[in-house]
Short mmCIF file of C-alpha atoms and ligand atoms in Angstrom, two decimals:
data_model
loop_
_atom_site.label_atom_id
_atom_site.label_comp_id
_atom_site.label_asym_id
_atom_site.label_seq_id
_atom_site.Cartn_x
_atom_site.Cartn_y
_atom_site.Cartn_z
CA MET A 1 62.51 42.00 11.60
CA PRO A 2 63.80 40.06 8.58
CA GLU A 3 65.04 36.49 9.26
CA LYS A 4 68.55 37.26 8.09
CA ALA A 5 69.33 40.93 8.38
CA HIS A 6 69.46 42.63 5.00
CA ARG A 7 72.56 44.68 4.30
CA ILE A 8 72.08 48.30 3.40
CA LEU A 9 74.70 50.80 2.23
CA VAL A 10 73.90 54.46 2.95
CA VAL A 11 75.88 56.87 0.75
CA ASP A 12 75.79 60.61 1.50
CA ASP A 13 78.42 63.31 1.86
CA GLU A 14 76.39 64.87 4.65
CA GLU A 15 77.27 63.26 7.96
CA SER A 16 73.96 64.05 9.71
CA MET A 17 72.04 62.28 6.95
CA ARG A 18 74.27 59.18 7.21
CA GLU A 19 73.76 59.07 10.94
CA PHE A 20 70.04 59.64 10.80
CA LEU A 21 69.46 56.86 8.27
CA SER A 22 71.79 54.47 10.09
CA ILE A 23 69.97 54.85 13.38
CA LEU A 24 66.54 54.60 11.79
CA LEU A 25 67.32 51.50 9.73
CA ARG A 26 69.33 49.69 12.41
CA ARG A 27 66.37 50.08 14.67
CA ASP A 28 64.37 48.14 12.05
CA GLY A 29 66.90 45.32 12.24
CA TYR A 30 68.95 46.00 9.13
CA GLN A 31 72.71 45.88 8.94
CA VAL A 32 73.85 49.30 7.85
CA GLU A 33 77.15 50.56 6.50
CA THR A 34 77.92 54.04 5.28
CA ALA A 35 80.05 55.70 2.62
CA VAL A 36 80.88 59.40 2.20
CA ASP A 37 80.68 59.41 -1.60
CA GLY A 38 80.24 57.28 -4.69
CA ALA A 39 83.87 56.27 -4.86
CA GLN A 40 83.89 54.93 -1.31
CA ALA A 41 80.59 53.17 -2.00
CA VAL A 42 82.12 51.39 -5.00
CA ALA A 43 84.90 50.13 -2.71
CA CYS A 44 82.34 48.88 -0.16
CA LEU A 45 80.39 47.09 -2.90
CA ARG A 46 83.56 45.41 -4.07
CA ASP A 47 84.14 44.05 -0.56
CA GLY A 48 80.74 42.61 0.09
CA HIS A 49 77.18 42.11 -1.06
CA PHE A 50 74.49 44.67 -0.23
CA ASP A 51 70.80 44.14 -0.74
CA LEU A 52 70.13 47.84 -0.99
CA VAL A 53 72.00 51.09 -1.63
CA ILE A 54 70.47 54.39 -0.55
CA SER A 55 72.37 57.16 -2.24
CA ASP A 56 72.43 60.91 -2.38
CA VAL A 57 72.64 62.41 -5.89
CA LYS A 58 75.11 65.26 -5.52
CA MET A 59 78.39 64.10 -4.02
CA PRO A 60 82.08 64.86 -4.61
CA ARG A 61 84.26 62.45 -6.61
CA LEU A 62 81.63 59.96 -7.87
CA ASP A 63 78.03 61.23 -7.91
CA GLY A 64 74.81 59.28 -7.29
CA PHE A 65 73.99 58.65 -10.92
CA SER A 66 77.43 57.20 -11.69
CA LEU A 67 77.07 55.00 -8.61
CA LEU A 68 73.64 53.88 -9.84
CA GLU A 69 75.13 52.89 -13.19
CA HIS A 70 77.91 51.02 -11.44
CA VAL A 71 75.45 49.03 -9.28
CA MET A 72 73.23 48.14 -12.24
CA ALA A 73 76.23 46.87 -14.18
CA ARG A 74 78.13 45.10 -11.42
CA ALA A 75 75.60 44.19 -8.76
CA PRO A 76 72.23 43.60 -10.41
CA GLY A 77 71.01 41.82 -7.26
CA THR A 78 71.20 45.13 -5.35
CA ALA A 79 68.35 47.67 -5.29
CA VAL A 80 69.04 51.39 -5.34
CA ILE A 81 67.04 54.25 -3.84
CA MET A 82 68.09 57.79 -4.75
CA ILE A 83 67.67 60.71 -2.37
CA THR A 84 68.05 64.34 -3.25
CA ALA A 85 67.57 67.71 -1.67
CA PHE A 86 66.37 69.23 -4.93
CA SER A 87 63.11 68.02 -6.31
CA ASN A 88 63.55 67.69 -10.01
CA THR A 89 61.18 65.67 -12.18
CA GLU A 90 63.65 65.15 -15.01
CA GLN A 91 66.23 63.74 -12.62
CA ALA A 92 63.64 61.48 -11.06
CA VAL A 93 62.66 60.11 -14.44
CA GLU A 94 66.30 59.57 -15.35
CA ALA A 95 66.94 57.72 -12.10
CA MET A 96 64.04 55.36 -12.67
CA LYS A 97 65.09 54.81 -16.27
CA LYS A 98 68.56 53.85 -15.15
CA GLY A 99 67.10 51.22 -12.87
CA ALA A 100 66.65 52.91 -9.48
CA TYR A 101 63.86 51.46 -7.39
CA ASP A 102 62.69 54.86 -6.19
CA TYR A 103 63.62 58.53 -6.02
CA ILE A 104 62.81 60.57 -2.90
CA THR A 105 63.14 64.20 -2.04
CA LYS A 106 64.42 65.53 1.24
CA PRO A 107 62.97 66.14 3.71
CA PHE A 108 61.07 62.91 4.12
CA LYS A 109 59.15 61.39 6.97
CA ASN A 110 60.65 58.46 8.91
CA ASP A 111 57.77 56.17 8.04
CA GLU A 112 58.03 57.13 4.39
CA ILE A 113 61.64 55.99 4.02
CA ARG A 114 61.05 52.90 6.15
CA LEU A 115 58.21 51.79 3.92
CA ILE A 116 60.13 52.41 0.71
CA VAL A 117 63.10 50.44 2.04
CA GLN A 118 60.86 47.57 3.05
CA ASN A 119 59.17 47.46 -0.36
CA ALA A 120 62.44 47.67 -2.23
CA LEU A 121 63.85 44.72 -0.28
CA GLU A 122 60.70 42.70 -0.76
CA ARG A 123 60.85 43.21 -4.49
CA MET A 124 64.51 42.22 -4.51
CA GLU A 125 63.66 38.98 -2.69
CA LEU A 126 60.91 38.25 -5.16
CA ARG A 127 63.27 38.73 -8.07
CA LYS A 128 65.81 36.47 -6.43
CA GLU A 129 63.13 33.77 -6.01
CA ASN A 130 62.08 34.15 -9.62
CA ARG A 131 65.64 33.75 -10.79
CA GLN A 132 65.98 30.63 -8.63
CA LEU A 133 62.73 29.22 -10.02
CA LYS A 134 63.85 29.88 -13.54
CA ARG A 135 67.13 28.10 -12.89
CA GLU A 136 65.25 25.12 -11.50
CA LEU A 137 62.98 25.04 -14.52
CA GLU A 138 65.97 25.12 -16.82
CA GLN A 139 67.50 22.23 -14.91
CA ARG A 140 65.12 19.46 -15.79
CA PHE A 141 64.59 16.57 -13.43
CA SER A 142 63.08 14.36 -16.06
CA PHE A 143 62.31 14.08 -19.74
CA GLY A 144 59.24 12.00 -20.41
CA SER A 145 59.83 8.93 -18.32
CA ILE A 146 63.60 9.44 -18.21
CA ILE A 147 64.67 10.54 -14.74
CA GLY A 148 67.88 12.43 -14.00
CA LYS A 149 69.02 15.96 -13.25
CA SER A 150 72.77 15.48 -13.61
CA ARG A 151 74.72 17.37 -16.24
CA PRO A 152 75.21 14.36 -18.53
CA MET A 153 71.45 13.76 -18.48
CA GLN A 154 70.72 17.42 -19.22
CA ALA A 155 72.95 17.01 -22.28
CA VAL A 156 71.02 13.87 -23.26
CA TYR A 157 67.70 15.76 -22.97
CA ASP A 158 69.04 18.63 -25.07
CA LEU A 159 70.25 16.27 -27.76
CA ILE A 160 66.96 14.33 -27.86
CA GLU A 161 65.11 17.61 -28.31
CA LYS A 162 67.44 18.72 -31.06
CA VAL A 163 67.38 15.52 -33.09
CA ALA A 164 63.83 14.31 -32.52
CA GLY A 165 62.35 16.64 -35.13
CA SER A 166 64.66 15.48 -37.90
CA ARG A 167 64.67 12.19 -39.75
CA VAL A 168 68.33 11.34 -39.21
CA ASN A 169 69.21 7.89 -37.98
CA ILE A 170 70.39 7.75 -34.41
CA LEU A 171 72.66 5.34 -32.64
CA VAL A 172 72.07 5.09 -28.90
CA THR A 173 75.04 3.65 -27.04
CA GLY A 174 75.58 2.84 -23.39
CA GLU A 175 76.12 -0.01 -21.00
CA SER A 176 73.36 -2.47 -20.29
CA GLY A 177 70.53 -0.96 -18.26
CA THR A 178 71.39 2.70 -18.95
CA GLY A 179 68.03 3.40 -20.55
CA LYS A 180 68.69 3.02 -24.29
CA GLU A 181 65.20 1.81 -25.07
CA LEU A 182 63.68 4.56 -22.96
CA VAL A 183 65.65 7.13 -24.94
CA ALA A 184 64.60 5.56 -28.26
CA LYS A 185 60.98 5.97 -27.20
CA ALA A 186 61.58 9.54 -26.06
CA ILE A 187 62.99 10.34 -29.50
CA HIS A 188 59.91 8.87 -31.15
CA PHE A 189 57.39 10.57 -28.89
CA ASN A 190 59.09 13.93 -29.30
CA SER A 191 59.07 13.69 -33.09
CA GLU A 192 56.36 14.42 -35.60
CA ARG A 193 56.00 10.68 -35.97
CA ARG A 194 54.57 10.30 -32.47
CA ASP A 195 51.11 9.31 -33.75
CA GLN A 196 52.58 6.61 -35.98
CA PRO A 197 53.89 3.29 -34.65
CA PHE A 198 57.02 2.77 -32.54
CA VAL A 199 58.22 -0.74 -33.32
CA ALA A 200 61.09 -2.43 -31.49
CA ILE A 201 63.04 -5.51 -32.48
CA ASN A 202 65.91 -7.14 -30.66
CA CYS A 203 68.34 -8.19 -33.38
CA GLY A 204 70.04 -10.64 -31.04
CA ALA A 205 66.88 -12.47 -30.03
CA ILE A 206 65.63 -13.61 -33.42
CA PRO A 207 67.10 -16.66 -35.17
CA GLU A 208 69.20 -15.61 -38.12
CA ASN A 209 67.04 -17.43 -40.69
CA LEU A 210 63.89 -15.60 -39.55
CA LEU A 211 65.35 -12.13 -39.19
CA GLU A 212 65.00 -11.14 -42.85
CA SER A 213 61.33 -12.08 -43.01
CA GLU A 214 60.75 -10.42 -39.63
CA LEU A 215 62.22 -7.15 -40.85
CA PHE A 216 61.13 -7.10 -44.48
CA GLY A 217 58.15 -9.51 -44.54
CA HIS A 218 57.54 -12.37 -46.94
CA GLU A 219 55.21 -13.51 -49.68
CA LYS A 220 53.13 -16.63 -49.32
CA GLY A 221 55.08 -19.78 -50.11
CA SER A 222 58.46 -18.04 -50.24
CA PHE A 223 59.90 -20.60 -47.82
CA THR A 224 58.70 -23.60 -45.88
CA GLY A 225 56.37 -22.30 -43.22
CA ALA A 226 55.48 -19.13 -45.09
CA VAL A 227 51.87 -20.14 -45.29
CA ALA A 228 50.55 -16.64 -45.69
CA GLN A 229 51.85 -13.31 -46.85
CA LYS A 230 53.30 -11.29 -43.97
CA ALA A 231 54.29 -7.66 -43.60
CA GLY A 232 57.71 -7.06 -42.06
CA LEU A 233 58.42 -4.66 -39.21
CA PHE A 234 59.60 -1.98 -41.65
CA GLU A 235 56.09 -2.00 -43.09
CA VAL A 236 54.44 -2.14 -39.67
CA ALA A 237 56.49 0.87 -38.59
CA ASP A 238 55.64 2.81 -41.77
CA GLY A 239 55.59 6.52 -41.02
CA GLY A 240 56.90 5.87 -37.51
CA THR A 241 60.10 4.73 -35.81
CA LEU A 242 61.83 1.36 -35.96
CA PHE A 243 64.05 0.59 -32.98
CA LEU A 244 66.79 -1.90 -33.80
CA ASP A 245 68.03 -3.05 -30.43
CA GLU A 246 71.37 -4.86 -30.04
CA ILE A 247 72.34 -3.88 -33.54
CA ALA A 248 75.83 -5.36 -33.06
CA GLU A 249 74.20 -8.80 -33.15
CA LEU A 250 72.95 -8.30 -36.70
CA PRO A 251 74.43 -11.12 -38.81
CA ALA A 252 76.72 -10.12 -41.68
CA MET A 253 74.20 -11.08 -44.36
CA MET A 254 71.50 -8.96 -42.75
CA GLN A 255 73.90 -6.04 -42.43
CA VAL A 256 74.18 -6.00 -46.23
CA LYS A 257 70.42 -6.20 -46.67
CA LEU A 258 69.70 -3.50 -44.13
CA LEU A 259 72.25 -1.21 -45.75
CA ARG A 260 70.58 -1.66 -49.14
CA VAL A 261 67.17 -0.75 -47.70
CA LEU A 262 68.58 2.34 -46.03
CA GLN A 263 70.32 3.46 -49.19
CA GLU A 264 67.43 2.84 -51.55
CA ARG A 265 64.62 3.64 -49.14
CA GLU A 266 62.66 0.75 -50.50
CA LEU A 267 62.44 -2.96 -49.79
CA ARG A 268 61.30 -6.18 -51.26
CA ARG A 269 59.63 -8.85 -49.16
CA VAL A 270 61.29 -12.26 -49.05
CA GLY A 271 60.15 -14.12 -52.19
CA GLY A 272 58.53 -10.96 -53.54
CA THR A 273 59.13 -9.03 -56.72
CA ARG A 274 57.46 -5.73 -55.91
CA THR A 275 59.45 -2.98 -54.25
CA LEU A 276 57.75 -1.13 -51.42
CA PRO A 277 58.71 2.39 -50.36
CA VAL A 278 60.18 2.75 -46.88
CA ASP A 279 59.37 5.69 -44.65
CA VAL A 280 60.83 4.76 -41.32
CA ARG A 281 63.02 6.59 -38.84
CA LEU A 282 65.69 4.26 -37.52
CA VAL A 283 67.02 4.30 -34.00
CA ALA A 284 69.60 1.61 -33.32
CA ALA A 285 71.09 0.71 -29.95
CA THR A 286 74.06 -1.23 -28.71
CA ASN A 287 76.02 -1.80 -25.53
CA LYS A 288 79.02 -2.91 -27.61
CA ASP A 289 81.81 -0.73 -28.91
CA LEU A 290 80.72 -0.62 -32.56
CA ASN A 291 83.85 1.27 -33.56
CA ARG A 292 85.92 -1.64 -32.38
CA LEU A 293 83.65 -4.16 -34.14
CA VAL A 294 84.08 -2.15 -37.33
CA SER A 295 87.84 -2.12 -37.03
CA CYS A 296 87.99 -5.87 -36.49
CA GLY A 297 85.66 -6.49 -39.41
CA GLN A 298 82.66 -7.73 -37.48
CA PHE A 299 80.43 -4.82 -38.38
CA ARG A 300 80.20 -3.18 -41.80
CA GLU A 301 81.72 0.27 -41.81
CA ASP A 302 79.27 1.60 -44.42
CA LEU A 303 76.29 0.47 -42.34
CA PHE A 304 77.88 1.91 -39.21
CA TYR A 305 78.09 5.34 -40.82
CA ARG A 306 74.48 5.12 -42.00
CA LEU A 307 73.24 4.28 -38.50
CA ASN A 308 75.59 6.52 -36.59
CA VAL A 309 74.58 9.87 -38.12
CA ILE A 310 74.03 11.12 -34.58
CA GLN A 311 75.29 9.23 -31.59
CA LEU A 312 73.60 9.53 -28.23
CA ALA A 313 75.91 8.10 -25.60
CA LEU A 314 74.20 7.34 -22.30
CA PRO A 315 76.29 7.71 -19.15
CA ALA A 316 76.70 4.79 -16.77
CA LEU A 317 74.93 5.28 -13.44
CA ARG A 318 78.25 5.43 -11.59
CA GLU A 319 79.11 8.48 -13.72
CA ARG A 320 76.04 10.35 -12.49
CA ARG A 321 75.62 9.29 -8.90
CA GLU A 322 73.87 12.55 -8.03
CA ASP A 323 70.82 11.10 -9.83
CA ILE A 324 70.63 8.09 -7.49
CA PRO A 325 68.43 9.73 -4.81
CA LEU A 326 66.00 10.95 -7.48
CA LEU A 327 65.86 7.52 -9.12
CA VAL A 328 65.39 5.79 -5.77
CA GLU A 329 62.48 8.06 -4.97
CA HIS A 330 61.02 7.39 -8.43
CA PHE A 331 61.25 3.61 -8.08
CA LEU A 332 59.90 3.68 -4.50
CA GLY A 333 56.85 5.46 -5.87
CA LYS A 334 56.59 2.97 -8.70
CA TYR A 335 56.77 -0.17 -6.56
CA SER A 336 55.02 1.15 -3.50
CA PRO A 337 52.46 3.57 -4.90
CA THR A 338 50.17 3.59 -1.89
CA VAL A 339 52.62 3.56 1.01
CA SER A 340 55.34 6.18 1.22
CA LEU A 341 58.43 4.30 2.32
CA THR A 342 61.45 5.95 3.89
CA LEU A 343 65.08 4.93 3.83
CA ALA A 344 66.63 3.86 7.13
CA ASP A 345 69.99 5.34 8.14
CA GLY A 346 72.85 4.14 6.00
CA VAL A 347 70.76 2.87 3.09
CA LEU A 348 71.26 5.83 0.79
CA ARG A 349 74.98 5.90 1.62
CA ARG A 350 75.33 2.31 0.43
CA LEU A 351 73.29 2.93 -2.69
CA LEU A 352 75.48 5.92 -3.49
CA ASP A 353 78.71 4.02 -2.90
CA TYR A 354 77.89 0.94 -4.94
CA GLY A 355 79.23 0.69 -8.51
CA TRP A 356 75.98 -0.40 -10.28
CA PRO A 357 77.43 -2.49 -13.10
CA GLY A 358 73.83 -3.22 -14.19
CA ASN A 359 73.05 0.51 -14.07
CA ILE A 360 69.48 1.71 -13.67
CA ARG A 361 67.95 -1.68 -14.29
CA GLU A 362 69.93 -3.06 -11.36
CA LEU A 363 68.93 -0.12 -9.16
CA GLU A 364 65.29 -0.61 -10.14
CA ASN A 365 65.43 -4.34 -9.34
CA THR A 366 67.11 -3.59 -6.03
CA ILE A 367 64.44 -1.13 -4.98
CA GLU A 368 61.69 -3.50 -6.08
CA ARG A 369 63.23 -6.23 -3.93
CA CYS A 370 63.58 -3.92 -0.93
CA VAL A 371 59.93 -2.87 -1.21
CA VAL A 372 58.86 -6.52 -1.19
CA LEU A 373 61.10 -7.37 1.78
CA CYS A 374 60.30 -4.32 3.87
CA GLY A 375 56.54 -4.23 3.51
CA ASP A 376 55.32 -0.87 4.70
CA GLY A 377 58.04 0.26 7.08
CA ALA A 378 61.36 1.80 6.20
CA ILE A 379 63.82 0.29 3.73
CA THR A 380 66.51 -1.19 5.94
CA VAL A 381 70.16 -1.87 5.28
CA ASP A 382 69.44 -5.54 5.89
CA SER A 383 67.02 -5.67 2.98
CA LEU A 384 69.80 -4.70 0.57
CA PRO A 385 71.48 -7.51 -1.35
CA GLY A 386 74.69 -8.60 0.37
CA HIS A 387 77.13 -7.22 -2.19
CA ILE A 388 75.52 -3.78 -2.08
CA ARG A 389 75.40 -3.85 1.72
CA THR A 390 79.08 -4.69 1.99
CA GLY A 391 80.23 -2.86 -1.12
CA ALA A 392 81.93 -6.00 -2.40
CA ASP A 393 82.40 -6.64 -6.08
CA PRO A 394 79.64 -9.04 -7.10
CA VAL A 395 82.00 -11.39 -8.92
CA GLU A 396 85.45 -12.15 -7.62
CA ALA A 397 88.35 -11.39 -9.92
CA PRO A 398 89.43 -14.61 -11.55
CA MET A 399 92.68 -16.11 -10.32
CA GLN A 400 95.61 -14.84 -12.34
CA ASP A 401 97.96 -17.78 -12.00
CA LEU A 402 97.83 -21.46 -11.23
CA PRO A 403 99.28 -21.93 -7.72
CA GLU A 404 102.65 -23.71 -7.47
CA GLU A 405 101.11 -26.66 -5.73
CA GLY A 406 98.32 -27.01 -8.31
CA LEU A 407 94.65 -27.14 -7.37
CA ASP A 408 91.53 -29.26 -7.37
CA LEU A 409 89.83 -27.79 -10.48
CA ASP A 410 86.38 -29.25 -9.85
CA ASN A 411 86.38 -28.03 -6.31
CA TYR A 412 87.73 -24.58 -7.28
CA LEU A 413 85.16 -24.06 -10.08
CA GLY A 414 82.45 -25.46 -7.82
CA ASN A 415 83.20 -22.80 -5.22
CA ILE A 416 83.04 -20.04 -7.78
CA GLU A 417 79.80 -21.42 -9.17
CA LYS A 418 78.29 -21.69 -5.72
CA SER A 419 79.22 -18.14 -4.80
CA ILE A 420 77.83 -16.75 -8.07
CA LEU A 421 74.60 -18.70 -7.62
CA LEU A 422 74.21 -17.26 -4.16
CA LYS A 423 74.86 -13.76 -5.39
CA ALA A 424 72.34 -14.15 -8.20
CA LEU A 425 69.74 -15.37 -5.72
CA ASP A 426 70.62 -12.55 -3.41
CA ARG A 427 70.15 -10.01 -6.14
CA THR A 428 66.81 -11.39 -7.29
CA GLY A 429 65.42 -11.72 -3.80
CA GLY A 430 65.62 -15.51 -3.94
CA ILE A 431 63.55 -15.78 -7.10
CA ARG A 432 65.18 -18.67 -8.93
CA LYS A 433 63.62 -17.97 -12.30
CA ARG A 434 65.08 -14.47 -12.36
CA ALA A 435 68.41 -15.66 -11.00
CA ALA A 436 68.55 -18.12 -13.90
CA GLU A 437 67.86 -15.31 -16.37
CA LEU A 438 70.56 -13.22 -14.75
CA LEU A 439 73.06 -16.03 -15.29
CA GLY A 440 71.87 -16.92 -18.77
CA ILE A 441 70.90 -20.48 -17.82
CA SER A 442 67.58 -22.30 -17.91
CA PHE A 443 65.33 -22.73 -14.90
CA ARG A 444 65.98 -26.49 -15.02
CA SER A 445 69.67 -25.82 -14.96
CA ILE A 446 69.60 -23.51 -11.95
CA ARG A 447 67.39 -25.98 -10.05
CA TYR A 448 69.86 -28.76 -10.76
CA ARG A 449 72.85 -26.68 -9.76
CA LEU A 450 71.26 -25.45 -6.53
CA ALA A 451 70.37 -28.99 -5.57
CA LYS A 452 73.94 -30.05 -6.33
CA TYR A 453 75.28 -27.59 -3.75
CA GLY A 454 72.47 -28.13 -1.30
CA LEU A 455 71.30 -24.56 -1.81
CA GLU A 456 67.58 -25.09 -1.74
CA VAL A 457 67.05 -21.53 -0.58
CA GLY A 458 64.93 -20.10 -3.39
CA GLU A 459 61.24 -19.73 -2.91
CA GLU A 460 58.79 -21.45 -5.26
CA GLU A 461 57.48 -19.15 -7.95
N1 ATP B 501 66.90 7.56 -16.63
C1 ATP B 501 66.00 6.64 -16.28
N2 ATP B 501 64.95 6.98 -15.52
C2 ATP B 501 64.04 6.07 -15.13
N3 ATP B 501 64.09 4.77 -15.44
C3 ATP B 501 65.10 4.37 -16.20
C4 ATP B 501 66.11 5.27 -16.67
N4 ATP B 501 66.99 4.60 -17.41
C5 ATP B 501 66.57 3.32 -17.40
N5 ATP B 501 65.44 3.18 -16.69
C6 ATP B 501 64.70 1.91 -16.45
O1 ATP B 501 65.70 0.91 -16.34
C7 ATP B 501 65.33 -0.24 -17.07
C8 ATP B 501 66.34 -0.50 -18.17
O2 ATP B 501 66.24 0.48 -19.16
P1 ATP B 501 66.36 0.12 -20.71
O3 ATP B 501 65.68 -1.16 -21.02
O4 ATP B 501 65.96 1.31 -21.52
O5 ATP B 501 67.94 -0.09 -20.75
P2 ATP B 501 68.88 -0.52 -21.95
O6 ATP B 501 69.97 0.48 -22.01
O7 ATP B 501 68.03 -0.73 -23.17
O8 ATP B 501 69.49 -1.89 -21.42
P3 ATP B 501 70.02 -3.17 -22.27
O9 ATP B 501 71.28 -2.76 -22.94
O10 ATP B 501 70.27 -4.18 -21.20
O11 ATP B 501 68.91 -3.53 -23.20
C9 ATP B 501 63.93 0.02 -17.59
O12 ATP B 501 63.00 -0.52 -16.69
C10 ATP B 501 63.84 1.53 -17.63
O13 ATP B 501 62.53 1.95 -17.50
MG1 MG B 502 67.59 -2.51 -24.16
#
């Protein structure tokens, strides 16, 4: 007997036939309904789903063939078996052509009809499974090393596929930690340039006076310290992709120079006279609102348009929470490759509820920390950083107004500093070096500040 009874509709104007089939099929565990002609059958089909229709051919009002056409058009998930009292090869062929599963002639043996029904239903199930599989294949769970099955991520995958083959410049935007660099690499490795270099440079991390030589190279002796000729990253990336990260940090002077290179597709090294051809695909990234920087004059509009031929906007993690379980599983596998860790009750709920201002990077760091703290058991709620456990905002909203009675500024700021230090330590699992990075201060500085508040809680690293 099938696990969930299949629903069968028996359509025949002859009452004895309806009764006979009903009894036979019910005995096999199917749910059977009957209709006296095609028109009544259409009404039944409108009211509910049937897995199979067994229909006579000759019937008043709507005949079997019209019913078959109706089912094929309106209920393609329903199989149809035609039965007739008059054996007729042409009709049989027509029935099969129109999509019937089988065509049988009366009289038939009990076992014969039972077997045909069983086969028809099995084939229907198989088709349903295939459709389901196809849907799952269409819905991708990852693209290269990018994980995510949510709609916004499907759109990102589609766009990467569409643009990767072309040479157009791409601007990847999104909050910090949303995967901009990952996407830049995916674009490169899905393009024809995949066998050529992928070169990344963080425009905000290089001192302004060195940036030009870093990008375009220099000739020997062109400035103090230029002891040898050096190729710039544009040359290193020749034929490949150059990823300009944090493009909003590009100083005004360099914006002009970059624009010229993009327009002329050639460059000159610092201190050089020769022009060199440029064959580089540019992908730029920013977590800033470049439109706003353009309108307040901090970023050149002409350069913006050159870089922003296609914009790939990455969603924040809180806008695609349905990807969190998938990402958690991915990072658990990454940080605990040999032991399969489980999540204790309540952990996933908290991970789903939290706002993730640091996006996937923050989720990744959190899972890494939990793996370290939990060893080889389950990830417990207690191993989560405090602010994720309690759902509190990691940084308190600053006070709006000075209280009437005034305040002790040093004490007030000290309390804020102390609480932020603790939160940073919490988030980095007590690793002071990483907490310092998180707060943009030096290791010396965090050590000093922790000592000042008597917070010697970090472990030595
Ligand atoms: N969809 C994703 N699937 C798997 N890992 C991801 C995904 N997005 C980001 N990551 C991981 O999160 C971390 C941060 O990603 P990435 O460096 O690409 O972010 P970003 O947008 O460039 O951040 P920032 O603006 O701070 O530079 C990396 O370790 C990356 O591998
Ligand atoms: Mg980045």
